[in-house]
CSV table of N, CA, C and O in Angstrom, one decimal:
chain,number,residue,atom,x,y,z
K,13,MET,N,-39.9,13.6,9.6
K,13,MET,CA,-39.5,13.3,10.9
K,13,MET,C,-38.4,12.3,11.0
K,13,MET,O,-38.4,11.4,10.2
K,14,TYR,N,-37.5,12.5,11.9
K,14,TYR,CA,-36.3,11.6,12.0
K,14,TYR,C,-36.5,10.7,13.3
K,14,TYR,O,-36.9,11.3,14.3
K,15,ASN,N,-36.2,9.5,13.2
K,15,ASN,CA,-36.1,8.6,14.4
K,15,ASN,C,-34.7,8.6,14.8
K,15,ASN,O,-33.8,8.2,14.1
K,16,VAL,N,-34.5,9.1,16.1
K,16,VAL,CA,-33.2,9.4,16.5
K,16,VAL,C,-32.9,8.6,17.8
K,16,VAL,O,-33.8,8.4,18.7
K,17,ILE,N,-31.7,8.0,17.9
K,17,ILE,CA,-31.2,7.4,19.1
K,17,ILE,C,-30.5,8.4,19.9
K,17,ILE,O,-29.5,9.0,19.4
K,18,ILE,N,-30.9,8.6,21.1
K,18,ILE,CA,-30.1,9.4,22.0
K,18,ILE,C,-29.7,8.6,23.2
K,18,ILE,O,-30.3,7.6,23.6
K,19,VAL,N,-28.5,9.0,23.8
K,19,VAL,CA,-27.9,8.3,24.9
K,19,VAL,C,-27.8,9.2,26.1
K,19,VAL,O,-27.2,10.3,25.9
K,20,LEU,N,-28.2,8.7,27.2
K,20,LEU,CA,-28.1,9.5,28.4
K,20,LEU,C,-26.6,9.5,29.0
K,20,LEU,O,-26.0,8.5,29.2
K,21,ASP,N,-26.1,10.7,29.1
K,21,ASP,CA,-24.8,10.9,29.8
K,21,ASP,C,-25.1,11.2,31.3
K,21,ASP,O,-25.6,12.3,31.6
K,22,GLU,N,-25.0,10.3,32.1
K,22,GLU,CA,-25.4,10.4,33.5
K,22,GLU,C,-24.6,11.5,34.2
K,22,GLU,O,-25.1,12.1,35.2
K,23,SER,N,-23.3,11.7,33.8
K,23,SER,CA,-22.5,12.7,34.5
K,23,SER,C,-23.0,14.1,34.2
K,23,SER,O,-22.9,15.0,35.0
K,24,ARG,N,-23.7,14.3,33.1
K,24,ARG,CA,-24.2,15.6,32.7
K,24,ARG,C,-25.7,15.6,32.8
K,24,ARG,O,-26.4,16.7,32.7
K,25,ASN,N,-26.3,14.5,33.0
K,25,ASN,CA,-27.8,14.3,33.0
K,25,ASN,C,-28.5,14.9,31.8
K,25,ASN,O,-29.5,15.6,31.9
K,26,LYS,N,-27.9,14.6,30.6
K,26,LYS,CA,-28.4,15.1,29.4
K,26,LYS,C,-28.4,13.9,28.4
K,26,LYS,O,-27.5,13.1,28.4
K,27,SER,N,-29.3,13.9,27.5
K,27,SER,CA,-29.4,12.9,26.4
K,27,SER,C,-28.8,13.4,25.1
K,27,SER,O,-29.4,14.3,24.5
K,28,TYR,N,-27.7,12.8,24.7
K,28,TYR,CA,-26.9,13.3,23.6
K,28,TYR,C,-27.3,12.4,22.3
K,28,TYR,O,-27.6,11.2,22.4
K,29,TYR,N,-27.2,13.1,21.2
K,29,TYR,CA,-27.4,12.4,19.9
K,29,TYR,C,-26.4,11.3,19.7
K,29,TYR,O,-25.2,11.4,20.0
K,30,TYR,N,-26.9,10.1,19.2
K,30,TYR,CA,-26.0,9.0,18.9
K,30,TYR,C,-26.0,8.8,17.4
K,30,TYR,O,-25.0,8.8,16.7
K,31,SER,N,-27.2,8.6,16.9
K,31,SER,CA,-27.4,8.4,15.4
K,31,SER,C,-28.9,8.4,15.1
K,31,SER,O,-29.7,8.5,16.0
K,32,TYR,N,-29.2,8.3,13.8
K,32,TYR,CA,-30.6,8.2,13.5
K,32,TYR,C,-30.9,6.9,12.7
K,32,TYR,O,-30.0,6.4,12.1
K,33,VAL,N,-32.1,6.4,12.8
K,33,VAL,CA,-32.4,5.1,12.2
K,33,VAL,C,-33.8,5.3,11.4
K,33,VAL,O,-34.5,6.3,11.6
K,34,ALA,N,-34.1,4.3,10.6
K,34,ALA,CA,-35.3,4.3,9.8
K,34,ALA,C,-36.5,4.3,10.7
K,34,ALA,O,-37.6,4.9,10.4
K,35,GLU,N,-36.5,3.5,11.8
K,35,GLU,CA,-37.6,3.4,12.7
K,35,GLU,C,-37.1,2.9,14.1
K,35,GLU,O,-36.0,2.5,14.2
K,36,ASN,N,-38.0,3.1,15.1
K,36,ASN,CA,-37.8,2.7,16.4
K,36,ASN,C,-36.6,3.4,17.1
K,36,ASN,O,-35.8,2.8,17.8
K,37,GLY,N,-36.5,4.7,16.9
K,37,GLY,CA,-35.5,5.5,17.6
K,37,GLY,C,-36.0,5.8,19.0
K,37,GLY,O,-37.2,5.6,19.3
K,38,ASN,N,-35.2,6.5,19.8
K,38,ASN,CA,-35.7,6.9,21.2
K,38,ASN,C,-36.7,8.0,21.1
K,38,ASN,O,-37.6,8.1,21.8
K,39,ILE,N,-36.4,9.0,20.1
K,39,ILE,CA,-37.3,10.1,19.9
K,39,ILE,C,-37.5,10.4,18.5
K,39,ILE,O,-36.8,9.8,17.6
K,40,GLU,N,-38.5,11.2,18.2
K,40,GLU,CA,-38.8,11.7,16.8
K,40,GLU,C,-38.6,13.2,16.8
K,40,GLU,O,-39.1,13.8,17.8
K,41,CYS,N,-37.9,13.7,15.9
K,41,CYS,CA,-37.7,15.1,15.8
K,41,CYS,C,-37.7,15.6,14.3
K,41,CYS,O,-37.4,14.8,13.4
K,42,ALA,N,-37.9,16.8,14.1
K,42,ALA,CA,-38.0,17.4,12.7
K,42,ALA,C,-36.6,17.6,12.1
K,42,ALA,O,-36.5,17.7,10.9
K,43,GLU,N,-35.6,17.7,12.9
K,43,GLU,CA,-34.2,18.0,12.4
K,43,GLU,C,-33.2,17.2,13.2
K,43,GLU,O,-33.4,16.8,14.3
K,44,LEU,N,-32.0,17.1,12.5
K,44,LEU,CA,-30.9,16.4,13.2
K,44,LEU,C,-29.9,17.5,13.6
K,44,LEU,O,-30.1,18.7,13.3
K,45,PRO,N,-29.0,17.1,14.5
K,45,PRO,CA,-28.0,18.1,14.9
K,45,PRO,C,-27.3,18.8,13.6
K,45,PRO,O,-27.1,18.1,12.6
K,46,PRO,N,-27.0,20.1,13.7
K,46,PRO,CA,-26.6,20.8,12.6
K,46,PRO,C,-25.1,20.6,12.2
K,46,PRO,O,-24.5,21.6,11.7
K,47,TYR,N,-24.5,19.5,12.4
K,47,TYR,CA,-23.1,19.3,12.2
K,47,TYR,C,-22.9,18.0,11.3
K,47,TYR,O,-23.5,17.0,11.6
K,48,GLN,N,-22.1,18.1,10.3
K,48,GLN,CA,-21.7,16.9,9.6
K,48,GLN,C,-20.7,16.1,10.3
K,48,GLN,O,-20.6,14.9,10.1
K,49,ASP,N,-19.8,16.7,11.0
K,49,ASP,CA,-18.8,16.0,11.8
K,49,ASP,C,-19.5,15.2,12.9
K,49,ASP,O,-20.2,15.8,13.8
K,50,ILE,N,-19.4,13.9,12.9
K,50,ILE,CA,-20.1,13.1,13.8
K,50,ILE,C,-19.8,13.3,15.2
K,50,ILE,O,-20.6,13.3,16.1
K,51,ASN,N,-18.5,13.7,15.5
K,51,ASN,CA,-18.1,14.1,16.9
K,51,ASN,C,-18.9,15.3,17.4
K,51,ASN,O,-19.3,15.3,18.5
K,52,LYS,N,-19.0,16.3,16.5
K,52,LYS,CA,-19.8,17.5,16.9
K,52,LYS,C,-21.3,17.2,17.0
K,52,LYS,O,-21.9,17.7,17.9
K,53,ALA,N,-21.8,16.3,16.1
K,53,ALA,CA,-23.2,16.0,16.2
K,53,ALA,C,-23.4,15.2,17.5
K,53,ALA,O,-24.5,15.5,18.2
K,54,GLN,N,-22.5,14.3,17.9
K,54,GLN,CA,-22.7,13.6,19.1
K,54,GLN,C,-22.5,14.4,20.4
K,54,GLN,O,-22.8,13.9,21.5
K,55,ALA,N,-22.0,15.6,20.2
K,55,ALA,CA,-21.9,16.5,21.3
K,55,ALA,C,-23.1,17.4,21.5
K,55,ALA,O,-23.1,18.3,22.3
K,56,CYS,N,-24.2,17.1,20.8
K,56,CYS,CA,-25.4,17.8,20.9
K,56,CYS,C,-26.4,17.1,21.7
K,56,CYS,O,-26.6,15.9,21.6
K,57,TYR,N,-27.1,17.8,22.6
K,57,TYR,CA,-28.1,17.1,23.4
K,57,TYR,C,-29.5,17.7,23.0
K,57,TYR,O,-29.6,18.8,22.5
K,58,TRP,N,-30.5,16.9,23.3
K,58,TRP,CA,-31.9,17.2,23.0
K,58,TRP,C,-32.5,17.9,24.2
K,58,TRP,O,-32.6,17.3,25.3
K,59,ASP,N,-33.0,19.1,24.1
K,59,ASP,CA,-33.6,19.8,25.2
K,59,ASP,C,-35.1,19.7,25.2
K,59,ASP,O,-35.8,20.3,26.0
K,60,GLY,N,-35.6,18.9,24.3
K,60,GLY,CA,-37.1,18.7,24.2
K,60,GLY,C,-37.6,19.5,23.0
K,60,GLY,O,-38.7,19.1,22.5
K,61,LYS,N,-36.9,20.5,22.5
K,61,LYS,CA,-37.4,21.3,21.4
K,61,LYS,C,-36.4,21.4,20.3
K,61,LYS,O,-36.7,21.4,19.1
K,62,LYS,N,-35.1,21.4,20.7
K,62,LYS,CA,-34.0,21.6,19.7
K,62,LYS,C,-32.7,21.0,20.2
K,62,LYS,O,-32.6,20.6,21.3
K,63,TRP,N,-31.8,20.9,19.2
K,63,TRP,CA,-30.4,20.3,19.6
K,63,TRP,C,-29.6,21.5,20.1
K,63,TRP,O,-29.5,22.6,19.5
K,64,VAL,N,-28.9,21.2,21.2
K,64,VAL,CA,-28.0,22.2,21.8
K,64,VAL,C,-26.6,21.6,21.8
K,64,VAL,O,-26.3,20.5,22.3
K,65,TYR,N,-25.6,22.4,21.2
K,65,TYR,CA,-24.2,22.0,21.2
K,65,TYR,C,-23.5,22.2,22.5
K,65,TYR,O,-23.7,23.2,23.1
K,66,ASP,N,-22.8,21.2,23.0
K,66,ASP,CA,-22.1,21.2,24.2
K,66,ASP,C,-20.6,21.1,24.0
K,66,ASP,O,-20.1,20.0,23.6
K,67,ALA,N,-19.9,22.2,24.1
K,67,ALA,CA,-18.4,22.2,23.7
K,67,ALA,C,-17.6,21.3,24.7
K,67,ALA,O,-16.6,20.7,24.2
K,68,GLU,N,-18.0,21.2,25.9
K,68,GLU,CA,-17.3,20.3,26.9
K,68,GLU,C,-17.4,18.8,26.5
K,68,GLU,O,-16.5,18.1,26.5
K,69,LYS,N,-18.6,18.5,26.1
K,69,LYS,CA,-18.9,17.1,25.6
K,69,LYS,C,-18.0,16.8,24.4
K,69,LYS,O,-17.5,15.7,24.2
K,70,TYR,N,-18.0,17.8,23.5
K,70,TYR,CA,-17.2,17.6,22.2
K,70,TYR,C,-15.7,17.4,22.6
K,70,TYR,O,-15.1,16.5,22.1
K,71,ALA,N,-15.2,18.1,23.5
K,71,ALA,CA,-13.8,18.0,23.9
K,71,ALA,C,-13.6,16.6,24.5
K,71,ALA,O,-12.5,15.9,24.3
K,72,GLU,N,-14.5,16.1,25.3
K,72,GLU,CA,-14.5,14.8,25.9
K,72,GLU,C,-14.5,13.7,24.8
K,72,GLU,O,-13.7,12.8,24.9
K,73,ILE,N,-15.4,13.8,23.8
K,73,ILE,CA,-15.4,12.9,22.7
K,73,ILE,C,-14.1,12.8,22.0
K,73,ILE,O,-13.6,11.8,21.6
K,74,VAL,N,-13.6,14.0,21.6
K,74,VAL,CA,-12.3,14.1,20.9
K,74,VAL,C,-11.2,13.4,21.7
K,74,VAL,O,-10.4,12.7,21.1
K,75,ALA,N,-11.1,13.7,23.0
K,75,ALA,CA,-10.1,13.1,23.8
K,75,ALA,C,-10.2,11.5,23.9
K,75,ALA,O,-9.2,10.8,23.8
K,76,ILE,N,-11.4,11.0,24.0
K,76,ILE,CA,-11.7,9.6,24.0
K,76,ILE,C,-11.2,9.0,22.6
K,76,ILE,O,-10.5,8.0,22.6
K,77,ARG,N,-11.7,9.6,21.5
K,77,ARG,CA,-11.3,9.1,20.2
K,77,ARG,C,-9.8,9.1,20.0
K,77,ARG,O,-9.2,8.2,19.4
K,78,THR,N,-9.2,10.2,20.4
K,78,THR,CA,-7.7,10.3,20.3
K,78,THR,C,-7.0,9.2,21.1
K,78,THR,O,-6.1,8.5,20.6
K,79,ALA,N,-7.4,9.0,22.3
K,79,ALA,CA,-6.9,7.9,23.1
K,79,ALA,C,-7.1,6.5,22.5
K,79,ALA,O,-6.2,5.7,22.5
K,80,GLU,N,-8.3,6.3,21.9
K,80,GLU,CA,-8.5,5.0,21.3
K,80,GLU,C,-7.7,4.8,20.1
K,80,GLU,O,-7.1,3.7,19.8
K,81,LYS,N,-7.5,5.9,19.3
K,81,LYS,CA,-6.6,5.8,18.1
K,81,LYS,C,-5.2,5.5,18.5
K,81,LYS,O,-4.5,4.7,17.9
K,82,GLU,N,-4.7,6.2,19.5
K,82,GLU,CA,-3.3,6.0,20.0
K,82,GLU,C,-3.1,4.6,20.5
K,82,GLU,O,-2.1,3.9,20.2
K,83,ALA,N,-4.1,4.1,21.2
K,83,ALA,CA,-4.0,2.7,21.7
K,83,ALA,C,-4.0,1.7,20.6
K,83,ALA,O,-3.3,0.7,20.6
K,84,ALA,N,-4.8,1.9,19.6
K,84,ALA,CA,-4.9,1.0,18.4
K,84,ALA,C,-3.6,1.1,17.6
K,84,ALA,O,-3.1,0.0,17.2
K,85,GLU,N,-3.0,2.3,17.5
K,85,GLU,CA,-1.7,2.4,16.8
K,85,GLU,C,-0.6,1.7,17.6
K,85,GLU,O,0.3,1.0,17.0
K,86,LYS,N,-0.6,1.8,18.9
K,86,LYS,CA,0.4,1.1,19.8
K,86,LYS,C,0.2,-0.4,19.7
K,86,LYS,O,1.2,-1.1,19.5
K,87,GLU,N,-1.0,-0.9,19.7
K,87,GLU,CA,-1.2,-2.3,19.6
K,87,GLU,C,-0.8,-2.8,18.2
K,87,GLU,O,-0.2,-3.9,18.1
K,88,GLU,N,-1.0,-2.0,17.2
K,88,GLU,CA,-0.6,-2.4,15.8
K,88,GLU,C,0.9,-2.5,15.7
K,88,GLU,O,1.5,-3.4,15.1
K,89,ALA,N,1.6,-1.5,16.3
K,89,ALA,CA,3.0,-1.4,16.3
K,89,ALA,C,3.6,-2.6,17.0
K,89,ALA,O,4.6,-3.2,16.6
K,90,GLU,N,3.0,-3.0,18.2
K,90,GLU,CA,3.5,-4.1,18.9
K,90,GLU,C,3.3,-5.4,18.2
K,90,GLU,O,4.1,-6.3,18.2
K,91,ALA,N,2.1,-5.5,17.5
K,91,ALA,CA,1.9,-6.7,16.7
K,91,ALA,C,2.9,-6.9,15.5
K,91,ALA,O,3.3,-8.0,15.2
K,92,GLU,N,3.2,-5.7,14.9
K,92,GLU,CA,4.2,-5.8,13.8
K,92,GLU,C,5.6,-6.1,14.3
K,92,GLU,O,6.4,-6.8,13.6
K,93,ALA,N,5.9,-5.7,15.6
K,93,ALA,CA,7.3,-5.9,16.1
K,93,ALA,C,7.4,-7.4,16.7
K,93,ALA,O,8.5,-7.8,16.8
K,94,THR,N,6.3,-8.0,16.9
K,94,THR,CA,6.4,-9.4,17.5
K,94,THR,C,6.5,-10.4,16.3
K,94,THR,O,5.7,-10.4,15.4
K,95,PRO,N,7.6,-11.2,16.4
K,95,PRO,CA,7.8,-12.2,15.3
K,95,PRO,C,6.8,-13.3,15.4
K,95,PRO,O,6.3,-13.7,16.5
K,96,SER,N,6.4,-13.8,14.2
K,96,SER,CA,5.5,-14.9,14.2
K,96,SER,C,6.2,-16.2,14.5
K,96,SER,O,7.4,-16.3,14.5
K,97,ASN,N,5.4,-17.3,14.7
K,97,ASN,CA,6.0,-18.6,14.9
K,97,ASN,C,6.8,-19.0,13.8
K,97,ASN,O,7.9,-19.7,14.0
K,98,ALA,N,6.4,-18.7,12.6
K,98,ALA,CA,7.2,-19.1,11.4
K,98,ALA,C,8.5,-18.4,11.4
K,98,ALA,O,9.6,-19.0,11.0
K,99,ASP,N,8.5,-17.1,11.7
K,99,ASP,CA,9.8,-16.3,11.8
K,99,ASP,C,10.7,-16.9,12.9
K,99,ASP,O,11.9,-17.1,12.7
K,100,LEU,N,10.2,-17.2,14.0
K,100,LEU,CA,11.0,-17.8,15.1
K,100,LEU,C,11.5,-19.2,14.7
K,100,LEU,O,12.7,-19.5,15.0
K,101,ALA,N,10.7,-20.0,14.0
K,101,ALA,CA,11.2,-21.3,13.6
K,101,ALA,C,12.3,-21.2,12.6
K,101,ALA,O,13.3,-21.9,12.6
K,102,ALA,N,12.2,-20.2,11.6
K,102,ALA,CA,13.2,-20.0,10.6
K,102,ALA,C,14.5,-19.6,11.3
K,102,ALA,O,15.6,-20.0,11.0
K,103,ALA,N,14.4,-18.7,12.3
K,103,ALA,CA,15.6,-18.2,13.0
K,103,ALA,C,16.2,-19.4,13.8
K,103,ALA,O,17.5,-19.5,13.8
K,104,LEU,N,15.4,-20.2,14.4
K,104,LEU,CA,16.0,-21.3,15.2
K,104,LEU,C,16.7,-22.3,14.2
K,104,LEU,O,17.8,-22.8,14.6
K,105,MET,N,16.1,-22.6,13.1
K,105,MET,CA,16.8,-23.4,12.1
K,105,MET,C,18.1,-22.9,11.6
K,105,MET,O,19.1,-23.6,11.4
K,106,GLU,N,18.1,-21.6,11.4
K,106,GLU,CA,19.4,-20.9,11.0
K,106,GLU,C,20.5,-21.0,12.1
K,106,GLU,O,21.6,-21.3,11.8
K,107,ILE,N,20.1,-20.8,13.3
K,107,ILE,CA,21.0,-21.0,14.5
K,107,ILE,C,21.5,-22.4,14.5
K,107,ILE,O,22.7,-22.6,14.7
K,108,ALA,N,20.6,-23.4,14.4
K,108,ALA,CA,21.0,-24.8,14.4
K,108,ALA,C,22.0,-25.1,13.3
K,108,ALA,O,23.0,-25.8,13.5
K,109,GLU,N,21.8,-24.6,12.1
K,109,GLU,CA,22.7,-24.8,11.0
K,109,GLU,C,24.0,-24.2,11.3
K,109,GLU,O,25.1,-24.8,11.0
K,110,ASN,N,24.1,-23.0,11.8
K,110,ASN,CA,25.3,-22.3,12.1
K,110,ASN,C,26.1,-23.1,13.2
K,110,ASN,O,27.3,-23.2,13.1
K,111,ILE,N,25.4,-23.6,14.2
K,111,ILE,CA,26.1,-24.4,15.2
K,111,ILE,C,26.6,-25.7,14.6
K,111,ILE,O,27.8,-26.1,14.9
K,112,SER,N,25.9,-26.3,13.7
K,112,SER,CA,26.4,-27.5,13.0
K,112,SER,C,27.7,-27.2,12.2
K,112,SER,O,28.7,-27.9,12.2
K,113,LEU,N,27.7,-26.0,11.5
K,113,LEU,CA,28.9,-25.6,10.8
K,113,LEU,C,30.1,-25.4,11.7
K,113,LEU,O,31.2,-25.7,11.4
K,114,ILE,N,29.8,-24.7,12.8
K,114,ILE,CA,30.9,-24.5,13.8
K,114,ILE,C,31.4,-25.8,14.4
K,114,ILE,O,32.6,-26.0,14.5
K,115,MET,N,30.5,-26.7,14.7
K,115,MET,CA,31.0,-28.0,15.2
K,115,MET,C,31.8,-28.8,14.1
K,115,MET,O,32.8,-29.4,14.5
K,116,ASP,N,31.4,-28.7,12.9
K,116,ASP,CA,32.2,-29.3,11.8
K,116,ASP,C,33.6,-28.6,11.7
K,116,ASP,O,34.6,-29.3,11.6
K,117,ALA,N,33.7,-27.3,11.9
K,117,ALA,CA,35.0,-26.6,11.8
K,117,ALA,C,35.8,-27.0,13.0
K,117,ALA,O,37.1,-27.2,12.8
K,118,VAL,N,35.2,-27.1,14.2
K,118,VAL,CA,36.0,-27.5,15.4
K,118,VAL,C,36.5,-28.9,15.2
K,118,VAL,O,37.7,-29.2,15.6
K,119,THR,N,35.7,-29.8,14.7
K,119,THR,CA,36.2,-31.2,14.5
K,119,THR,C,37.3,-31.2,13.5
K,119,THR,O,38.3,-32.0,13.6
K,120,GLU,N,37.2,-30.4,12.4
K,120,GLU,CA,38.3,-30.4,11.4
K,120,GLU,C,39.6,-29.8,12.0
K,120,GLU,O,40.7,-30.4,11.8
K,121,LEU,N,39.5,-28.8,12.8
K,121,LEU,CA,40.7,-28.3,13.5
K,121,LEU,C,41.3,-29.3,14.5
K,121,LEU,O,42.5,-29.4,14.5
K,122,ALA,N,40.4,-30.0,15.2
K,122,ALA,CA,40.9,-31.0,16.1
K,122,ALA,C,41.7,-32.1,15.3
K,122,ALA,O,42.7,-32.6,15.8
K,123,ASN,N,41.2,-32.5,14.2
K,123,ASN,CA,41.8,-33.5,13.3
K,123,ASN,C,43.2,-33.0,12.9
K,123,ASN,O,44.2,-33.7,12.9
K,124,GLU,N,43.3,-31.7,12.4
K,124,GLU,CA,44.5,-31.2,12.0
K,124,GLU,C,45.5,-31.1,13.1
K,124,GLU,O,46.7,-31.4,12.9
K,125,ILE,N,45.1,-30.7,14.3
K,125,ILE,CA,46.0,-30.7,15.4
K,125,ILE,C,46.5,-32.0,15.8
K,125,ILE,O,47.7,-32.2,16.1
K,126,SER,N,45.6,-33.0,15.8
K,126,SER,CA,46.1,-34.4,16.2
K,126,SER,C,47.1,-34.9,15.2
K,126,SER,O,48.0,-35.7,15.5
K,127,VAL,N,46.9,-34.6,13.9
K,127,VAL,CA,47.9,-35.0,12.8
K,127,VAL,C,49.2,-34.4,13.1
K,127,VAL,O,50.3,-35.0,12.9
K,128,LYS,N,49.3,-33.1,13.5
K,128,LYS,CA,50.5,-32.4,13.7
K,128,LYS,C,51.3,-32.8,14.9
K,128,LYS,O,52.5,-32.6,15.0
K,129,LYS,N,50.6,-33.4,15.9
K,129,LYS,CA,51.3,-33.9,17.1
K,129,LYS,C,51.9,-35.2,16.9
K,129,LYS,O,52.6,-35.9,16.8
């Protein structure tokens, strides 16, 4: 016998497979859903005697997982594109150094012009 955790989907009013545990599951049954794909297994509901596959629930699960994956990829891309404080500090130091070099060049030009006048 398997101790299984089932979760009620209120929109469908059915209890779908979530996982099985060693003890203290919601129900005990002789078999698990007949799918190795966890998404397909979680699209099965318990009718009191056997597991019944729900294709609409499977499509919903796949859509949710796809949206979650896309959101995670977008968040990761944004995190990679955002410079760190160390990167910003290094860029600021480079800008300050370049401004200092420009000011030195302007001062040198001003000195040369004042000598020629």
